[in-house]
Amino acid sequence: MTKIDDAPSTTGGRPRVGLFVTCLVDLFRPGVGFAAVKLLEDAGCSVEVPEAQVCCGQPAYNSGDQGAARRIAKQVIEAFQGFDYVVGPSGSCMATVRKEYPAMFDGDVTWHARAVALAERSYELMSFLTDVMGMSAVTASFHGTATYHDSCSGLRTLGIKAQPRTLLATVEGLTLTELQDAETCCGFGGTFCVKYPEVSVRMVSDKVANIEMTAADTVLGGDLGCLMNIAGRLKRLGKPVRVYHAAEVLAGMAGPAGIGDPEKG
Amino acid sequence: MLVNGKDFSSRASKAPADAGLQQQVSNLKTGFVAARARAVAALPEYEAMRDAGAAIKDHTLANLDFYLERFERAVVDRGGHVHWAADAEEACRIVREICTRTGARTVTKGKSMVSEEIGLNEALEADGLDVVETDAGEYIVQLAKEAPSHIVMPTVHKTTNEISDLFFEHHRRHGFSERVTDAAELIAQVRSVMREKYFSADIGITGANFLVAETGSNIIVTNEGNGDLTCTLARVHIVTAGIEKVVPTLNDASVLLRLLARSALGIETTSYTTLSTGPRRPGDADGPEEYHVVLVDNGRTKMLSGAFRPMLRCIRCGACMNHCPVYLAVGGHTYASVYPGPMGAVLTPMIARHEAANELPHACTLNGRCQQVCPVKIPLPDLLRRLRHEQWEDGFIKGRSRWGLGVWSWLATRPALYRVATRLGVQVLRWLGRSRGRIGHLPLAGEWTAGRDLPAPQGTTFHAAWAKRKRQP
Ligand code: SF4
């Protein structure tokens, strides 16, 4: 058995959580990162943000460039060594860490063991809060009727379905309504949305039509990629529906401007 | 095999605007997806059955040589013949030789994906044979000189009106001079035309849903009964099947048959399940004089030995395409392959090894729904990713996506540089989005902004804001 030097550094007390920011959150919506920090701290964690992280490597991995994906994964594994948990506000990125990292290092004993060790303590934010930290309610308010889009990787790879709904149900003033075909892909799919723009737009248009059918004024989700895709189409069509990452609402940090809305809206 | 995946992009870009096509494929969504969900929900042991189905196929594939030989022996013991075809060309040659030797002129054909794969109809027609498809859907696409657009419902892209026009045009010589639009009347016409064909056929060709090693039987399922008539009424019955179709026993086949009917149409069992085992024996009331099975390899052995082996579990139920949002947006013809949708995106490049099929593995969002519904749990997204990886290694992926990703990956492993570059980029985007919060047109991102706005960044990166927060506690 290889020695794993990536084991948790502390036991007892407040769990040390390394926040995996995700590149889209870093670049487009840092507010989601701060919302994640608040939720994690509310749940009793101490949160740190390793500087050596950039991206989980999924774009390279899914495009076939496994060499680059492995280089990026190694950097992530090293950056997060020593944390009790690694948590990110994205089902898709965390599915990559949990499921694909070990697969990437098949046949490389040392790195495989390190990848497995990281995978085992990595979680998507909402599943971490509920499944690991036992959080069942938040103290936040948000006024409106929201519907929730289940992003594919989180849903099918990590089994995230009830967790965000459980927490959202405790947000004061928020009414949740279910979306028809909530589990159908919105057409984002990483580079798919730019490789097949017409097909992608067709798919997101179906999603938008279903959103309109709910008469909800807000759409929530757990993955910024999908949310930017959905918001982008809603805004192009001039629809007044607001779009937020669920973490923003749960942290009470949803602010006036939804994704794609002007700041002083 | 007809493969022209080269123009996938251009066909895919037009398909969403094709209202007729969209109407037709949306029937799949509402009809079969819902029916499957009901059938699955009604069967508590469904998950266990899936595991059993995958295990049966895995066991067989791990011992494929053994079961194929056993199957061959069983067929020969019952007076039939088994032929081995390495590729499409050889398979066609074998069938043509049987036709020539038996002096055949007319051929009836039950539905067979492998015969589409090997291009059998064209080969036989080139020999001057009269070939008629007996499955109503296959018959319709044959009249229209089109390829099937779905492996279970070949005509899902066609409207009743189009079918009515086709019949009006072609059935006059069979005595139907009126144009009919009623579905039942259209089916009645097919039955009537087909009846003559069954009785005059010299050769009946069918595919195989399963080949049973234990008994040497070929099993086909249909909902029209055309399969039985095709294999019993002609003088000679030829089965064309991929080598992966063999299963050890009748019991194994029954598990897979239950999975197949539920996954394909959401029904418990198909209307007709026909087993044919060898030619007519003395005293039999009917059945062919000769019975041949052509076992087609065509790239399958290669798959057997590598990471793509799970693909050979496929029982051709079509559930993956019915649940694939891309298939449902573009329709089956966009793939220009006998096997469309997720299973086709894996199988076609494996079988055809044709440069033309190389785009298919990319036409997928990796949303994973296909794997979720696949009755034999084929990890389709993983296999698609693996194909992309092989293409990357082989240098098939070129141009913008290669260097774009290269730059991204290079930056992604240099966090300090990345932070500087992205902070700048974010500021530019922020400025472009200005007060609107979104960008309607972005040079270099035309593919994104063609039908969507790009939400503008909030203004600073998370890492910059975090560093600032740490500095001023
Ligand atoms: S891959 Fe699975 S779901 Fe698709 S046709 Fe084959 S058996 Fe059915």
XYZ file of C-alpha atoms in Angstrom, chain B:
473
model
C -22.238 0.935 -44.323
C -23.608 4.279 -45.220
C -21.539 6.661 -43.176
C -21.279 10.288 -43.877
C -20.613 11.819 -40.505
C -18.489 14.470 -42.168
C -21.304 16.869 -42.612
C -22.805 16.190 -39.223
C -22.279 19.800 -38.179
C -23.972 21.310 -41.163
C -26.904 18.903 -40.981
C -27.118 19.394 -37.222
C -27.232 23.138 -37.651
C -30.258 22.873 -39.929
C -32.228 20.192 -38.097
C -33.530 22.370 -35.253
C -35.304 24.558 -37.788
C -37.024 21.597 -39.491
C -40.521 21.834 -38.045
C -41.735 18.492 -39.430
C -38.769 16.624 -38.050
C -39.123 18.324 -34.693
C -42.782 17.338 -34.498
C -41.947 13.741 -35.299
C -39.102 13.307 -32.832
C -41.084 15.004 -30.117
C -43.466 12.038 -30.344
C -40.618 9.884 -29.112
C -40.228 12.118 -26.104
C -43.839 12.036 -25.097
C -44.751 8.535 -26.257
C -41.926 6.116 -25.698
C -40.089 7.863 -22.916
C -43.265 7.956 -20.845
C -44.196 4.368 -21.728
C -40.764 3.113 -20.743
C -40.898 4.984 -17.463
C -44.266 3.385 -16.665
C -43.085 -0.100 -17.616
C -39.964 0.257 -15.502
C -41.856 1.649 -12.532
C -44.268 -1.281 -12.689
C -41.488 -3.820 -12.284
C -39.804 -3.792 -8.868
C -37.093 -6.189 -9.993
C -36.173 -4.058 -12.987
C -32.824 -2.917 -11.570
C -31.889 -6.480 -10.665
C -32.881 -7.555 -14.145
C -30.582 -4.934 -15.649
C -27.711 -6.280 -13.605
C -28.578 -9.793 -14.714
C -28.777 -8.701 -18.342
C -25.399 -6.989 -18.229
C -23.890 -10.009 -16.478
C -25.237 -12.428 -19.089
C -23.764 -10.350 -21.868
C -20.441 -9.878 -20.082
C -20.112 -13.571 -19.431
C -20.924 -14.415 -23.023
C -18.529 -11.834 -24.412
C -15.751 -13.098 -22.170
C -16.298 -16.572 -23.631
C -17.528 -15.604 -27.049
C -15.496 -18.139 -29.010
C -16.859 -20.958 -26.879
C -20.503 -19.930 -27.269
C -20.201 -19.208 -30.971
C -18.750 -22.638 -31.599
C -21.430 -24.226 -29.494
C -24.035 -22.293 -31.460
C -22.512 -23.400 -34.736
C -22.537 -27.036 -33.659
C -26.163 -26.814 -32.583
C -27.183 -25.278 -35.897
C -25.300 -27.882 -37.907
C -26.755 -30.693 -35.788
C -30.195 -29.494 -36.776
C -29.352 -29.398 -40.457
C -28.500 -25.724 -40.849
C -25.375 -23.969 -42.099
C -23.215 -21.387 -40.393
C -21.023 -18.938 -42.327
C -18.397 -16.635 -40.863
C -17.925 -13.201 -42.392
C -14.972 -11.039 -41.411
C -16.399 -7.870 -42.882
C -19.332 -6.383 -44.721
C -18.061 -7.378 -48.125
C -17.624 -10.998 -47.206
C -21.031 -11.112 -45.557
C -22.698 -9.771 -48.693
C -20.766 -12.199 -50.866
C -21.933 -15.157 -48.794
C -25.581 -14.131 -49.065
C -25.269 -13.451 -52.788
C -23.762 -16.864 -53.368
C -26.640 -18.540 -51.573
C -29.077 -16.562 -53.711
C -27.272 -17.476 -56.918
C -26.900 -21.149 -56.034
C -30.584 -21.491 -55.192
C -31.655 -19.598 -58.296
C -33.462 -16.973 -56.273
C -35.237 -14.019 -57.832
C -37.204 -12.493 -55.006
C -36.172 -11.831 -51.434
C -38.296 -10.836 -48.470
C -36.507 -9.254 -45.553
C -37.448 -8.908 -41.948
C -35.969 -6.015 -40.040
C -32.225 -6.450 -39.624
C -29.842 -3.752 -38.499
C -26.806 -5.785 -39.441
C -28.019 -6.106 -43.021
C -28.278 -2.311 -43.125
C -24.797 -2.155 -41.662
C -23.336 -4.344 -44.393
C -25.362 -2.738 -47.186
C -27.035 -5.996 -48.155
C -29.987 -4.585 -50.076
C -27.780 -2.688 -52.510
C -25.607 -5.768 -53.000
C -28.589 -7.987 -53.791
C -30.284 -5.438 -55.998
C -27.059 -5.113 -57.951
C -27.475 -8.810 -58.729
C -30.926 -8.113 -60.100
C -32.834 -9.535 -57.152
C -36.153 -8.091 -56.108
C -35.743 -7.265 -52.413
C -38.653 -6.159 -50.275
C -38.613 -5.144 -46.646
C -41.500 -6.692 -44.726
C -41.399 -4.545 -41.603
C -43.873 -1.744 -42.322
C -41.437 0.950 -41.247
C -38.550 -0.497 -43.216
C -40.868 -0.929 -46.197
C -41.810 2.740 -46.069
C -38.211 3.971 -45.993
C -37.393 1.518 -48.766
C -40.146 3.003 -50.953
C -38.908 6.491 -50.098
C -35.331 5.434 -50.917
C -34.235 6.640 -47.520
C -32.314 5.182 -44.637
C -34.030 4.386 -41.342
C -33.701 7.202 -38.810
C -34.123 5.088 -35.681
C -33.136 1.504 -34.943
C -36.523 0.534 -33.545
C -38.811 2.977 -35.336
C -37.250 3.457 -38.753
C -39.846 5.994 -39.906
C -40.079 8.159 -36.859
C -39.120 11.112 -39.055
C -42.021 10.610 -41.465
C -45.473 12.120 -41.220
C -48.666 10.208 -42.055
C -49.159 12.557 -44.977
C -45.797 11.688 -46.461
C -46.536 7.982 -46.076
C -49.897 8.472 -47.680
C -48.267 10.176 -50.676
C -45.738 7.394 -50.998
C -48.388 4.689 -51.014
C -50.518 6.614 -53.462
C -47.552 6.751 -55.791
C -46.377 3.151 -55.414
C -49.460 1.078 -54.683
C -51.400 1.808 -57.831
C -49.800 -1.200 -59.440
C -51.192 -3.259 -56.583
C -54.705 -2.040 -57.306
C -54.976 0.865 -54.847
C -55.913 3.957 -56.793
C -57.321 6.062 -53.930
C -55.180 8.211 -51.695
C -55.802 7.164 -48.088
C -54.673 8.899 -44.915
C -56.186 6.671 -42.263
C -53.485 4.743 -40.365
C -55.456 1.493 -40.330
C -56.087 1.684 -44.066
C -52.428 2.402 -44.728
C -51.442 -0.656 -42.721
C -54.050 -2.727 -44.584
C -52.391 -1.738 -47.849
C -49.006 -2.868 -46.568
C -50.484 -6.201 -45.500
C -52.101 -6.759 -48.826
C -48.964 -5.888 -50.812
C -46.846 -7.978 -48.499
C -49.024 -11.061 -48.803
C -48.103 -11.508 -52.453
C -44.467 -10.995 -51.616
C -44.356 -13.591 -48.853
C -45.743 -16.303 -51.087
C -43.570 -15.538 -54.066
C -40.329 -15.153 -52.080
C -37.482 -17.546 -52.788
C -35.364 -16.291 -49.930
C -36.358 -14.879 -46.573
C -33.707 -12.876 -44.766
C -34.032 -11.869 -41.150
C -31.774 -10.458 -38.508
C -31.480 -11.868 -35.026
C -32.259 -10.294 -31.707
C -30.555 -13.237 -30.065
C -28.815 -16.415 -31.115
C -29.073 -19.208 -28.573
C -25.956 -21.339 -28.221
C -27.797 -24.085 -26.334
C -30.287 -24.821 -29.090
C -28.884 -23.172 -32.204
C -32.012 -21.037 -32.380
C -32.410 -17.603 -33.828
C -34.832 -15.333 -31.979
C -36.523 -12.354 -33.560
C -39.138 -10.105 -32.053
C -41.655 -8.084 -34.020
C -44.957 -6.428 -33.397
C -46.287 -7.085 -36.859
C -45.708 -10.788 -37.307
C -43.760 -10.096 -40.464
C -40.725 -11.886 -39.071
C -42.462 -15.274 -38.823
C -43.808 -15.067 -42.334
C -40.441 -14.000 -43.705
C -38.636 -16.946 -42.192
C -41.217 -19.663 -42.724
C -42.665 -19.041 -46.182
C -39.571 -18.705 -48.369
C -37.638 -21.737 -49.622
C -34.459 -20.563 -47.962
C -34.069 -18.681 -44.679
C -30.906 -16.670 -44.159
C -30.117 -15.040 -40.832
C -27.584 -12.233 -40.763
C -26.327 -11.402 -37.293
C -23.422 -9.796 -35.530
C -21.289 -12.261 -33.591
C -22.199 -10.522 -30.329
C -25.812 -11.641 -30.630
C -25.189 -15.057 -29.154
C -26.355 -15.882 -25.612
C -25.761 -19.163 -23.785
C -29.280 -20.400 -23.074
C -32.962 -19.799 -23.708
C -33.271 -18.642 -20.109
C -30.639 -15.983 -20.716
C -32.484 -14.870 -23.819
C -35.712 -14.527 -21.860
C -34.107 -12.062 -19.421
C -32.831 -9.957 -22.293
C -36.153 -10.166 -24.145
C -37.954 -8.719 -21.136
C -35.416 -5.894 -20.912
C -35.670 -5.262 -24.636
C -39.449 -4.884 -24.839
C -39.589 -2.566 -21.846
C -36.685 -0.415 -22.954
C -37.705 -0.163 -26.583
C -41.430 0.421 -26.448
C -42.357 0.375 -22.790
C -44.289 -2.852 -23.210
C -43.976 -6.103 -21.284
C -43.393 -8.254 -24.264
C -43.460 -7.901 -28.011
C -46.449 -9.264 -29.926
C -44.389 -11.881 -31.712
C -41.307 -13.672 -30.463
C -40.194 -16.126 -33.076
C -37.646 -18.867 -32.632
C -36.356 -20.610 -35.709
C -34.157 -23.607 -35.308
C -32.903 -25.143 -38.514
C -34.715 -26.027 -41.719
C -38.003 -27.890 -42.109
C -37.850 -31.458 -40.860
C -39.752 -34.383 -42.341
C -43.327 -34.065 -41.221
C -43.116 -30.305 -40.454
C -46.063 -28.332 -41.762
C -43.961 -25.428 -42.893
C -40.483 -23.938 -42.721
C -37.677 -23.363 -45.170
C -35.796 -26.067 -47.022
C -32.462 -24.481 -46.210
C -31.391 -22.560 -43.122
C -28.258 -20.387 -43.074
C -26.762 -18.162 -40.428
C -24.190 -15.578 -41.494
C -22.167 -14.451 -38.480
C -20.753 -11.011 -39.109
C -17.634 -9.707 -37.401
C -17.074 -6.345 -39.113
C -14.947 -4.767 -36.388
C -16.501 -6.596 -33.439
C -13.541 -8.825 -32.571
C -11.428 -5.721 -32.329
C -13.886 -4.233 -29.855
C -13.957 -7.461 -27.900
C -10.342 -7.263 -26.914
C -10.271 -3.675 -25.736
C -11.943 -1.054 -23.634
C -14.921 -0.930 -25.967
C -16.133 -4.417 -25.127
C -19.119 -3.132 -23.093
C -20.535 -1.700 -26.306
C -21.067 -5.257 -27.526
C -23.647 -5.735 -24.758
C -26.025 -3.552 -26.747
C -29.365 -5.204 -27.498
C -30.488 -2.465 -29.913
C -33.449 -1.263 -27.882
C -33.082 2.384 -28.890
C -33.732 3.715 -25.381
C -30.505 5.705 -25.458
C -31.630 7.630 -28.523
C -35.150 8.199 -27.198
C -33.607 9.828 -24.142
C -30.783 11.656 -25.879
C -31.454 15.400 -26.062
C -29.114 15.729 -29.023
C -30.789 12.933 -31.011
C -34.132 14.517 -30.181
C -32.923 17.875 -31.444
C -31.382 16.691 -34.697
C -33.142 13.423 -35.635
C -31.548 10.175 -36.753
C -30.623 11.125 -40.304
C -28.238 13.804 -39.095
C -25.910 11.041 -37.954
C -25.895 9.587 -41.485
C -25.181 6.214 -40.026
C -27.187 3.031 -39.698
C -26.804 3.383 -35.940
C -27.674 6.885 -34.749
C -27.756 8.482 -31.317
C -25.497 7.577 -28.412
C -24.999 3.907 -29.262
C -24.293 4.836 -32.855
C -21.803 7.491 -31.846
C -19.729 4.741 -30.261
C -20.469 1.870 -32.607
C -20.184 3.645 -35.939
C -16.592 4.834 -35.544
C -15.690 1.410 -34.166
C -17.237 -0.488 -37.051
C -16.678 1.890 -39.898
C -13.269 3.199 -38.764
C -14.085 5.762 -41.269
C -12.771 9.244 -40.968
C -16.263 10.374 -41.745
C -17.605 9.054 -38.453
C -15.119 10.876 -36.302
C -17.341 13.773 -35.480
C -20.040 11.625 -33.929
C -18.400 11.139 -30.499
C -18.267 14.901 -30.072
C -21.925 15.518 -30.775
C -22.811 14.833 -27.176
C -23.079 16.873 -23.987
C -22.037 13.899 -21.830
C -25.203 14.413 -19.819
C -25.307 10.714 -19.011
C -28.972 10.017 -19.553
C -28.272 7.307 -22.119
C -26.293 5.315 -19.606
C -29.014 5.811 -17.033
C -31.640 4.187 -19.265
C -29.511 1.591 -21.035
C -30.943 -1.793 -20.035
C -27.505 -3.413 -20.080
C -25.759 -0.481 -18.398
C -23.331 0.424 -21.156
C -21.187 3.345 -19.937
C -21.793 5.277 -23.151
C -20.376 8.631 -21.962
C -17.131 6.974 -20.860
C -16.816 5.216 -24.202
C -17.452 8.450 -26.076
C -14.829 10.189 -23.989
C -12.416 7.370 -24.729
C -13.015 7.740 -28.463
C -12.301 11.451 -28.171
C -9.117 10.617 -26.346
C -8.015 8.224 -29.099
C -8.780 10.846 -31.700
C -6.771 13.414 -29.793
C -3.806 11.061 -29.593
C -4.125 10.227 -33.273
C -4.088 13.917 -34.126
C -7.600 13.826 -35.589
C -8.629 16.799 -33.507
C -7.180 19.858 -35.114
C -7.615 23.565 -35.484
C -9.329 25.872 -33.100
C -10.440 23.362 -30.514
C -6.945 21.905 -30.260
C -5.040 25.133 -29.844
C -7.790 26.776 -27.819
C -7.662 23.959 -25.320
C -3.923 23.929 -25.470
C -3.736 27.562 -24.406
C -6.312 27.012 -21.682
C -4.536 23.946 -20.299
C -1.177 25.674 -20.430
C -2.544 28.613 -18.462
C -4.429 26.349 -16.086
C -1.173 24.909 -14.797
C 0.341 28.357 -14.237
C -1.951 29.899 -11.612
C -0.030 33.163 -11.204
C 0.005 33.897 -14.901
C -3.578 32.717 -15.201
C -4.696 35.173 -12.551
C -3.120 38.114 -14.367
C -4.498 37.092 -17.753
C -8.001 36.353 -16.546
C -8.276 39.467 -14.415
C -7.650 41.441 -17.541
C -10.092 39.391 -19.584
C -12.772 39.761 -16.963
C -12.338 43.530 -16.962
C -12.746 43.679 -20.708
C -15.888 41.546 -20.609
C -17.209 43.606 -17.750
C -16.692 46.754 -19.780
C -18.383 45.195 -22.806
C -21.355 44.132 -20.681
C -21.421 47.624 -19.191
C -24.731 48.490 -17.620
C -26.760 45.785 -19.344
C -25.260 42.899 -17.390
C -24.867 40.883 -20.566
C -23.144 40.870 -23.894
C -25.214 40.414 -27.002
C -22.449 39.977 -29.473
C -18.910 38.968 -28.752
C -16.315 38.658 -31.478
C -14.536 35.278 -31.177
C -17.506 33.884 -29.273
C -19.992 34.078 -32.108
C -21.053 30.500 -31.498
C -22.168 31.392 -28.028
C -23.797 34.685 -28.853
C -25.577 33.500 -31.995
C -28.638 32.543 -29.968
C -27.759 33.589 -26.440
C -26.423 36.562 -24.560
C -23.267 36.123 -22.540
C -23.866 37.091 -18.910
C -21.269 39.700 -17.985
C -18.828 38.964 -15.178
C -19.422 40.617 -11.828
C -16.240 42.604 -12.298
C -13.453 41.094 -10.320
C -12.320 37.505 -10.004
C -13.030 35.494 -6.893
C -9.361 34.995 -6.218
C -8.635 38.714 -6.439
C -11.530 39.551 -4.154
C -10.550 36.808 -1.702
C -6.962 38.023 -1.536
C -8.219 41.521 -0.874
C -10.528 40.309 1.874
C -7.673 38.469 3.525
C -5.527 41.567 3.485
C -8.147 43.672 5.279
C -9.707 41.445 7.912
